[in-house]
Amino acid sequence: MSTLYDAVKITDRIYWVGAIDWSLRDFHGYETPRGSTYNAYLVLGEKVALIDTVRAPFRGELMGRIASVIDPRKIDVIVSNHSEMDHSGCLPRVIEDVSPERVLASVKGVENLSRHFHGLRDRVEAAADGGTLDLGGMALRFMETRMLHWPDSMMTYVPGEGVLFTQDAFGIHLASSERFADELPGDIVEYESAKYYANIIMPFGSRVAKTLEAIGKLEVRMIAPDHGPVYRRDLDRQIELYSRWVEQAPTRKAVVVYDSMWGSTARMARAIAEGLASGGSSVKLMGLKENHRSDIATEVLEAGALIVGSPTQNGQMFPTVADVLTYLRGLSPKRLIGAAFGSYGWSPKAVGQIAETLGQMKVELVGERVEVQYVPDDEALRRCRELGVAIAGRLEGARSVV
Ligand code: FEO
């Protein structure tokens, strides 16, 4: 059947049938300048399985790619590895179009899908953790991976082919015509992988560690996530990166995040950055007028220190600073030291508020808190520089930034 869309063969009996979202720029608060893909896969045993679907507006693309391989009504089983809408948005319509014998999800997936799509309550059945579904000549094995990224998440493994469908894990937000990671520039794939981990996976490190252990017991020859390219070469590198990010061992990198109303906090930030560099740290100075919260999270992933500055506005830290701190607190970066600094007019509030939030994030506060009325003089800037030197001293001996 000829359609507008082509499927891409990833093994003799498995095809990528997903959708490419070239225009996506915001993924629930995560800036995605390179777009994304919503991956779905067709597994051709004697029975046919569709692994995951796509975001609702891309149903036509999914169905078109499926139709380039088989009549979609030949799909016997749909497996939903994750109920978030980017993978399940068109599930109810696809079930209507295809009429599969069975729709499977994890135990939590059954619950979550029926809370998203109330008409699916009696249509989805639970796949047991560790359970297998025989497709005839091929099998699917299910592995629960709760909180990676949602409570319902699971992975599906195809033993004979060595393909592991990992849903969000190992995903990246990158739209491309290439379907395999080895066809793309390695530095971009690694950067986007770190960005994805920092912004989506970071809060669930202990779950990642358990999943890596479970994956280590399988014979995996291909990692097929739900976003971005499929990995068919050098899988050890992906495992190594995830293991490193789980550990979050501090580096000598210090991230200084700030915003400024009239330039005072910006001058303080630059003086702290100079002190950090002078003390031997690698510094990322990130103003909030030019850096998005998701890029800051990416830098924080492997940092050793987080230093945050803000002016006080109407008794509060600046709204952009509150935004990034709320976001970072949710992502729970680990093993950081840090400090708070800032300026005020008549009510010195922001620095205390930042210090309190950093404390909630278990960031160990180091050095003297620097708080300046109106405009920093030379003495205040000297204290800022000294704060940078003191933090750099604490990072001495930490590993270098890779
Ligand atoms: Fe790609 Fe958690 O959804």
Short mmCIF file of C-alpha atoms and ligand atoms in Angstrom, two decimals:
data_model
loop_
_atom_site.label_atom_id
_atom_site.label_comp_id
_atom_site.label_asym_id
_atom_site.label_seq_id
_atom_site.Cartn_x
_atom_site.Cartn_y
_atom_site.Cartn_z
CA MET A 1 0.00 0.00 0.00
CA SER A 2 1.45 3.37 -0.95
CA THR A 3 1.21 6.12 1.65
CA LEU A 4 2.82 9.51 2.23
CA TYR A 5 4.94 7.96 4.92
CA ASP A 6 7.53 5.18 5.10
CA ALA A 7 8.32 2.88 7.97
CA VAL A 8 12.00 2.27 8.73
CA LYS A 9 13.23 -1.28 9.18
CA ILE A 10 15.31 -1.62 12.35
CA THR A 11 15.61 -5.43 12.21
CA ASP A 12 14.20 -7.93 9.72
CA ARG A 13 10.98 -8.14 11.70
CA ILE A 14 10.80 -4.82 13.56
CA TYR A 15 9.93 -1.45 12.02
CA TRP A 16 9.94 2.12 13.33
CA VAL A 17 6.52 3.62 12.61
CA GLY A 18 6.64 6.80 14.72
CA ALA A 19 6.17 10.50 13.99
CA ILE A 20 8.61 13.38 13.63
CA ASP A 21 7.66 16.63 15.37
CA TRP A 22 9.94 19.12 13.64
CA SER A 23 8.16 22.11 15.23
CA LEU A 24 8.15 21.16 18.91
CA ARG A 25 9.88 23.88 20.94
CA ASP A 26 8.38 23.36 24.39
CA PHE A 27 7.89 19.99 26.05
CA HIS A 28 6.06 20.71 29.30
CA GLY A 29 8.51 23.47 30.25
CA TYR A 30 11.60 21.90 28.65
CA GLU A 31 12.88 23.91 25.67
CA THR A 32 13.39 21.63 22.66
CA PRO A 33 15.11 23.69 19.93
CA ARG A 34 15.76 20.58 17.84
CA GLY A 35 12.16 19.28 17.94
CA SER A 36 11.44 15.65 18.82
CA THR A 37 10.06 12.34 17.63
CA TYR A 38 7.36 10.14 19.12
CA ASN A 39 8.53 6.63 18.36
CA ALA A 40 6.31 3.62 17.85
CA TYR A 41 7.37 0.20 16.61
CA LEU A 42 5.78 -2.63 14.73
CA VAL A 43 6.87 -6.16 15.71
CA LEU A 44 6.05 -8.80 13.12
CA GLY A 45 5.64 -12.26 14.61
CA GLU A 46 2.91 -14.58 13.36
CA LYS A 47 0.87 -12.12 15.34
CA VAL A 48 1.64 -8.43 14.97
CA ALA A 49 2.28 -6.06 17.87
CA LEU A 50 2.38 -2.28 17.89
CA ILE A 51 4.59 -0.89 20.66
CA ASP A 52 3.30 2.51 21.78
CA THR A 53 1.48 5.12 19.75
CA VAL A 54 2.13 8.85 19.26
CA ARG A 55 0.84 12.28 20.27
CA ALA A 56 -2.77 12.74 19.10
CA PRO A 57 -2.20 15.17 16.17
CA PHE A 58 0.31 12.73 14.61
CA ARG A 59 -2.07 9.76 14.29
CA GLY A 60 -2.18 10.06 10.48
CA GLU A 61 1.60 9.83 10.28
CA LEU A 62 1.66 6.76 12.54
CA MET A 63 -1.09 5.01 10.58
CA GLY A 64 0.57 5.93 7.28
CA ARG A 65 3.89 4.42 8.33
CA ILE A 66 2.16 1.27 9.59
CA ALA A 67 0.25 1.01 6.30
CA SER A 68 3.53 1.14 4.37
CA VAL A 69 4.32 -2.28 5.93
CA ILE A 70 1.00 -4.02 6.61
CA ASP A 71 -2.70 -3.41 6.67
CA PRO A 72 -3.12 -1.74 10.13
CA ARG A 73 -6.09 -4.01 10.82
CA LYS A 74 -3.63 -6.91 10.98
CA ILE A 75 -2.30 -5.57 14.30
CA ASP A 76 -3.25 -8.11 16.97
CA VAL A 77 -1.78 -6.48 20.06
CA ILE A 78 -1.04 -2.93 21.14
CA VAL A 79 1.44 -2.50 23.99
CA SER A 80 1.41 0.83 25.83
CA ASN A 81 4.71 1.14 27.68
CA HIS A 82 3.89 4.58 29.11
CA SER A 83 0.61 6.47 29.49
CA GLU A 84 1.90 10.03 29.05
CA MET A 85 0.02 11.75 26.21
CA ASP A 86 3.03 12.00 23.88
CA HIS A 87 2.83 8.19 23.58
CA SER A 88 -0.83 7.50 24.23
CA GLY A 89 -2.61 10.59 22.85
CA CYS A 90 -4.04 8.78 19.84
CA LEU A 91 -4.38 5.36 21.50
CA PRO A 92 -8.20 5.38 21.73
CA ARG A 93 -8.53 6.29 18.02
CA VAL A 94 -5.91 3.72 16.99
CA ILE A 95 -7.77 1.04 18.96
CA GLU A 96 -10.94 2.02 17.07
CA ASP A 97 -9.14 1.95 13.70
CA VAL A 98 -7.28 -1.31 14.27
CA SER A 99 -9.55 -3.34 16.59
CA PRO A 100 -6.69 -5.34 18.13
CA GLU A 101 -7.43 -8.51 20.08
CA ARG A 102 -5.55 -7.20 23.09
CA VAL A 103 -4.25 -3.91 24.51
CA LEU A 104 -1.60 -4.34 27.18
CA ALA A 105 -0.01 -2.02 29.73
CA SER A 106 1.58 -2.41 33.14
CA VAL A 107 -0.71 -2.77 36.16
CA LYS A 108 -0.32 0.97 36.85
CA GLY A 109 -0.63 1.63 33.13
CA VAL A 110 -4.11 0.09 33.08
CA GLU A 111 -5.09 2.41 35.92
CA ASN A 112 -3.49 5.51 34.41
CA LEU A 113 -4.76 4.95 30.87
CA SER A 114 -8.30 4.53 32.15
CA ARG A 115 -7.92 7.83 34.03
CA HIS A 116 -6.77 9.57 30.86
CA PHE A 117 -9.22 7.91 28.47
CA HIS A 118 -12.30 6.94 30.44
CA GLY A 119 -13.70 4.81 27.62
CA LEU A 120 -10.66 2.50 27.81
CA ARG A 121 -11.44 1.28 31.32
CA ASP A 122 -12.39 -2.25 30.23
CA ARG A 123 -10.27 -2.39 27.10
CA VAL A 124 -6.74 -2.46 28.52
CA GLU A 125 -5.34 -5.45 30.39
CA ALA A 126 -2.33 -5.75 32.64
CA ALA A 127 0.91 -7.32 31.47
CA ALA A 128 2.63 -8.99 34.40
CA ASP A 129 6.08 -7.72 35.34
CA GLY A 130 8.45 -10.34 33.88
CA GLY A 131 5.58 -11.86 31.88
CA THR A 132 5.92 -12.93 28.25
CA LEU A 133 3.57 -12.73 25.30
CA ASP A 134 4.16 -15.24 22.50
CA LEU A 135 3.59 -13.70 19.07
CA GLY A 136 4.49 -16.91 17.24
CA GLY A 137 8.13 -17.02 16.22
CA MET A 138 8.77 -14.02 18.45
CA ALA A 139 7.98 -13.04 21.99
CA LEU A 140 7.60 -9.87 24.00
CA ARG A 141 8.81 -9.77 27.59
CA PHE A 142 7.58 -7.02 29.91
CA MET A 143 9.60 -5.30 32.61
CA GLU A 144 8.08 -2.73 34.97
CA THR A 145 10.19 0.41 35.38
CA ARG A 146 8.05 2.44 37.77
CA MET A 147 8.84 6.17 37.89
CA LEU A 148 10.96 5.96 34.80
CA HIS A 149 9.34 8.27 33.90
CA TRP A 150 5.86 7.77 35.41
CA PRO A 151 4.43 5.17 37.84
CA ASP A 152 3.01 3.24 34.86
CA SER A 153 6.23 3.00 32.86
CA MET A 154 7.47 -0.34 31.61
CA MET A 155 9.91 -1.60 29.00
CA THR A 156 9.30 -4.34 26.45
CA TYR A 157 12.07 -6.67 25.37
CA VAL A 158 12.18 -8.88 22.28
CA PRO A 159 14.57 -11.68 23.31
CA GLY A 160 15.40 -13.23 19.92
CA GLU A 161 16.09 -9.88 18.30
CA GLY A 162 17.81 -8.34 21.34
CA VAL A 163 15.70 -5.20 20.99
CA LEU A 164 14.69 -3.31 24.14
CA PHE A 165 11.90 -0.74 23.85
CA THR A 166 12.78 1.63 26.66
CA GLN A 167 10.05 4.30 26.25
CA ASP A 168 11.35 7.58 27.81
CA ALA A 169 14.65 6.14 29.11
CA PHE A 170 17.53 6.73 26.68
CA GLY A 171 15.30 9.10 24.73
CA ILE A 172 16.35 12.47 23.38
CA HIS A 173 14.38 15.35 21.93
CA LEU A 174 15.73 15.54 18.41
CA ALA A 175 13.79 15.61 15.16
CA SER A 176 15.76 14.07 12.29
CA SER A 177 15.31 12.07 9.13
CA GLU A 178 17.99 9.69 10.44
CA ARG A 179 16.64 6.90 12.62
CA PHE A 180 19.89 5.60 14.15
CA ALA A 181 22.15 7.44 16.57
CA ASP A 182 25.27 6.41 14.62
CA GLU A 183 23.99 8.39 11.63
CA LEU A 184 23.93 11.62 13.66
CA PRO A 185 26.74 13.83 15.05
CA GLY A 186 27.85 12.15 18.29
CA ASP A 187 28.37 15.40 20.21
CA ILE A 188 24.80 16.54 19.52
CA VAL A 189 23.34 13.17 20.50
CA GLU A 190 25.34 13.18 23.76
CA TYR A 191 24.42 16.76 24.61
CA GLU A 192 20.72 16.12 23.95
CA SER A 193 20.96 12.90 25.91
CA ALA A 194 22.37 14.76 28.93
CA LYS A 195 19.70 17.43 28.53
CA TYR A 196 16.96 14.80 28.42
CA TYR A 197 18.35 13.00 31.46
CA ALA A 198 18.67 16.25 33.43
CA ASN A 199 15.18 17.50 32.61
CA ILE A 200 13.18 14.26 32.64
CA ILE A 201 15.02 11.42 34.34
CA MET A 202 17.19 13.08 37.02
CA PRO A 203 14.66 12.90 39.90
CA PHE A 204 14.47 9.11 39.54
CA GLY A 205 18.15 8.16 39.86
CA SER A 206 17.63 5.22 42.23
CA ARG A 207 15.08 3.72 39.81
CA VAL A 208 17.52 4.19 36.96
CA ALA A 209 20.20 2.31 38.87
CA LYS A 210 17.83 -0.67 39.38
CA THR A 211 16.82 -0.59 35.72
CA LEU A 212 20.43 -0.55 34.55
CA GLU A 213 21.04 -3.60 36.70
CA ALA A 214 18.07 -5.39 35.12
CA ILE A 215 19.17 -4.39 31.59
CA GLY A 216 22.63 -5.77 32.35
CA LYS A 217 21.08 -9.24 32.65
CA LEU A 218 19.57 -9.07 29.14
CA GLU A 219 21.25 -9.57 25.79
CA VAL A 220 20.48 -6.17 24.37
CA ARG A 221 21.68 -5.45 20.84
CA MET A 222 19.49 -2.44 20.20
CA ILE A 223 17.97 0.24 22.45
CA ALA A 224 14.80 1.63 20.93
CA PRO A 225 13.44 4.56 22.98
CA ASP A 226 10.25 6.56 22.44
CA HIS A 227 12.06 9.82 21.53
CA GLY A 228 14.96 10.41 19.17
CA PRO A 229 17.17 7.85 17.45
CA VAL A 230 17.57 4.12 17.97
CA TYR A 231 20.94 2.89 19.32
CA ARG A 232 22.41 -0.12 17.50
CA ARG A 233 26.14 0.50 18.11
CA ASP A 234 28.22 1.19 21.19
CA LEU A 235 25.38 0.55 23.64
CA ASP A 236 27.95 0.42 26.42
CA ARG A 237 28.44 4.18 26.00
CA GLN A 238 24.74 4.80 26.73
CA ILE A 239 24.88 2.60 29.80
CA GLU A 240 28.10 4.29 30.94
CA LEU A 241 26.56 7.78 30.57
CA TYR A 242 23.42 6.80 32.47
CA SER A 243 25.52 5.19 35.22
CA ARG A 244 27.58 8.38 35.52
CA TRP A 245 24.48 10.59 35.67
CA VAL A 246 22.86 8.36 38.31
CA GLU A 247 25.91 8.81 40.48
CA GLN A 248 26.15 12.60 39.96
CA ALA A 249 29.70 12.64 41.30
CA PRO A 250 30.59 16.34 41.68
CA THR A 251 32.93 17.94 39.17
CA ARG A 252 34.97 21.14 39.40
CA LYS A 253 32.23 22.90 37.43
CA ALA A 254 30.33 25.71 39.16
CA VAL A 255 27.08 27.07 37.71
CA VAL A 256 26.25 30.67 38.61
CA VAL A 257 22.61 31.49 37.90
CA TYR A 258 21.24 35.00 38.33
CA ASP A 259 18.90 37.70 37.12
CA SER A 260 19.27 41.42 37.55
CA MET A 261 17.05 44.55 37.46
CA TRP A 262 19.60 47.37 37.14
CA GLY A 263 22.87 45.45 36.79
CA SER A 264 23.93 45.15 40.46
CA THR A 265 23.30 41.40 40.83
CA ALA A 266 24.87 40.87 37.38
CA ARG A 267 28.07 42.62 38.52
CA MET A 268 28.14 40.49 41.66
CA ALA A 269 27.65 37.35 39.56
CA ARG A 270 30.60 38.25 37.34
CA ALA A 271 32.83 38.88 40.36
CA ILE A 272 31.89 35.48 41.83
CA ALA A 273 32.61 33.85 38.45
CA GLU A 274 36.05 35.50 38.37
CA GLY A 275 36.81 34.17 41.85
CA LEU A 276 35.69 30.67 40.87
CA ALA A 277 37.86 30.67 37.75
CA SER A 278 40.79 32.07 39.67
CA GLY A 279 40.39 29.25 42.20
CA GLY A 280 40.51 26.60 39.46
CA SER A 281 36.83 25.90 38.82
CA SER A 282 35.25 25.62 35.42
CA VAL A 283 32.49 28.25 35.42
CA LYS A 284 29.16 28.54 33.66
CA LEU A 285 27.73 32.03 34.20
CA MET A 286 24.06 31.84 33.25
CA GLY A 287 21.87 34.93 33.25
CA LEU A 288 18.17 34.20 33.14
CA LYS A 289 17.47 36.70 30.37
CA GLU A 290 19.50 34.60 27.96
CA ASN A 291 19.35 31.05 29.36
CA HIS A 292 16.35 28.76 29.59
CA ARG A 293 15.68 26.78 32.76
CA SER A 294 16.14 23.51 30.87
CA ASP A 295 19.65 24.51 29.74
CA ILE A 296 20.51 25.42 33.33
CA ALA A 297 19.31 22.00 34.52
CA THR A 298 21.57 20.42 31.88
CA GLU A 299 24.62 22.26 33.22
CA VAL A 300 23.71 21.46 36.83
CA LEU A 301 23.56 17.70 36.05
CA GLU A 302 27.32 17.24 36.34
CA ALA A 303 28.24 20.36 38.33
CA GLY A 304 29.82 20.49 41.77
CA ALA A 305 28.38 23.86 42.80
CA LEU A 306 25.23 25.90 42.24
CA ILE A 307 25.39 29.59 43.13
CA VAL A 308 22.19 31.61 42.75
CA GLY A 309 21.70 35.38 42.79
CA SER A 310 18.68 37.67 42.64
CA PRO A 311 17.56 41.19 43.34
CA THR A 312 14.67 41.65 45.77
CA GLN A 313 11.51 42.85 44.06
CA ASN A 314 8.50 43.71 46.23
CA GLY A 315 9.86 41.56 49.06
CA GLN A 316 10.42 38.53 46.83
CA MET A 317 13.20 36.98 44.83
CA PHE A 318 12.91 37.94 41.15
CA PRO A 319 10.22 35.84 39.37
CA THR A 320 12.70 34.27 36.91
CA VAL A 321 14.88 33.13 39.82
CA ALA A 322 11.85 31.65 41.61
CA ASP A 323 10.98 29.86 38.37
CA VAL A 324 14.36 28.22 37.91
CA LEU A 325 14.66 27.30 41.60
CA THR A 326 11.20 25.71 41.63
CA TYR A 327 12.17 23.74 38.53
CA LEU A 328 15.55 22.63 39.89
CA ARG A 329 14.12 21.72 43.30
CA GLY A 330 11.72 19.35 41.51
CA LEU A 331 14.55 17.76 39.55
CA SER A 332 16.48 17.05 42.77
CA PRO A 333 20.11 17.39 41.65
CA LYS A 334 22.43 15.77 44.17
CA ARG A 335 25.75 16.32 45.94
CA LEU A 336 26.00 20.07 45.31
CA ILE A 337 27.58 22.82 47.34
CA GLY A 338 26.48 26.40 46.73
CA ALA A 339 25.66 29.91 47.88
CA ALA A 340 23.09 32.68 47.58
CA PHE A 341 23.80 36.32 46.76
CA GLY A 342 21.99 39.41 45.56
CA SER A 343 21.02 43.04 45.86
CA TYR A 344 18.05 44.95 47.27
CA GLY A 345 16.70 48.48 47.66
CA TRP A 346 15.02 48.68 51.07
CA SER A 347 14.00 45.13 51.95
CA PRO A 348 16.73 42.44 51.88
CA LYS A 349 14.59 39.35 51.28
CA ALA A 350 15.68 37.51 48.12
CA VAL A 351 19.00 36.12 49.35
CA GLY A 352 17.42 34.53 52.43
CA GLN A 353 14.67 33.04 50.27
CA ILE A 354 17.22 31.57 47.86
CA ALA A 355 19.29 30.16 50.72
CA GLU A 356 16.16 28.55 52.15
CA THR A 357 15.32 26.90 48.81
CA LEU A 358 18.89 25.71 48.31
CA GLY A 359 18.68 24.21 51.81
CA GLN A 360 15.49 22.36 50.81
CA MET A 361 17.46 21.02 47.84
CA LYS A 362 20.13 19.77 50.26
CA VAL A 363 22.72 22.06 48.68
CA GLU A 364 25.47 22.57 51.26
CA LEU A 365 25.87 26.34 51.67
CA VAL A 366 29.48 27.50 51.62
CA GLY A 367 31.17 30.82 52.39
CA GLU A 368 29.77 34.19 53.37
CA ARG A 369 26.33 35.18 52.05
CA VAL A 370 26.76 38.43 50.07
CA GLU A 371 23.85 40.86 50.09
CA VAL A 372 24.21 44.43 48.84
CA GLN A 373 21.99 47.52 49.08
CA TYR A 374 21.44 49.16 45.68
CA VAL A 375 24.85 49.03 43.98
CA PRO A 376 27.90 46.93 44.98
CA ASP A 377 31.02 48.96 45.82
CA ASP A 378 34.57 47.66 45.40
CA GLU A 379 34.50 46.05 48.83
CA ALA A 380 31.28 44.16 48.04
CA LEU A 381 32.70 42.97 44.72
CA ARG A 382 35.86 41.82 46.48
CA ARG A 383 33.70 39.77 48.88
CA CYS A 384 31.89 38.27 45.87
CA ARG A 385 35.19 37.30 44.32
CA GLU A 386 36.31 35.78 47.63
CA LEU A 387 33.10 33.77 47.78
CA GLY A 388 33.98 32.37 44.35
CA VAL A 389 37.51 31.51 45.48
CA ALA A 390 36.17 29.79 48.63
CA ILE A 391 33.74 27.65 46.62
CA ALA A 392 36.47 26.75 44.12
CA GLY A 393 38.63 25.68 47.06
CA ARG A 394 35.93 23.26 48.16
CA LEU A 395 35.75 21.81 44.64
CA GLU A 396 39.48 21.19 44.47
CA GLY A 397 40.09 17.50 44.00
CA ALA A 398 36.67 16.89 42.42
CA ARG A 399 36.87 15.25 39.01
CA SER A 400 37.23 17.44 35.95
CA VAL A 401 34.33 18.24 33.72
CA VAL A 402 34.18 15.56 31.02
FE1 FEO B 1 7.83 10.85 26.51
FE2 FEO B 1 7.08 10.62 29.93
O1 FEO B 1 6.72 10.82 28.06
#
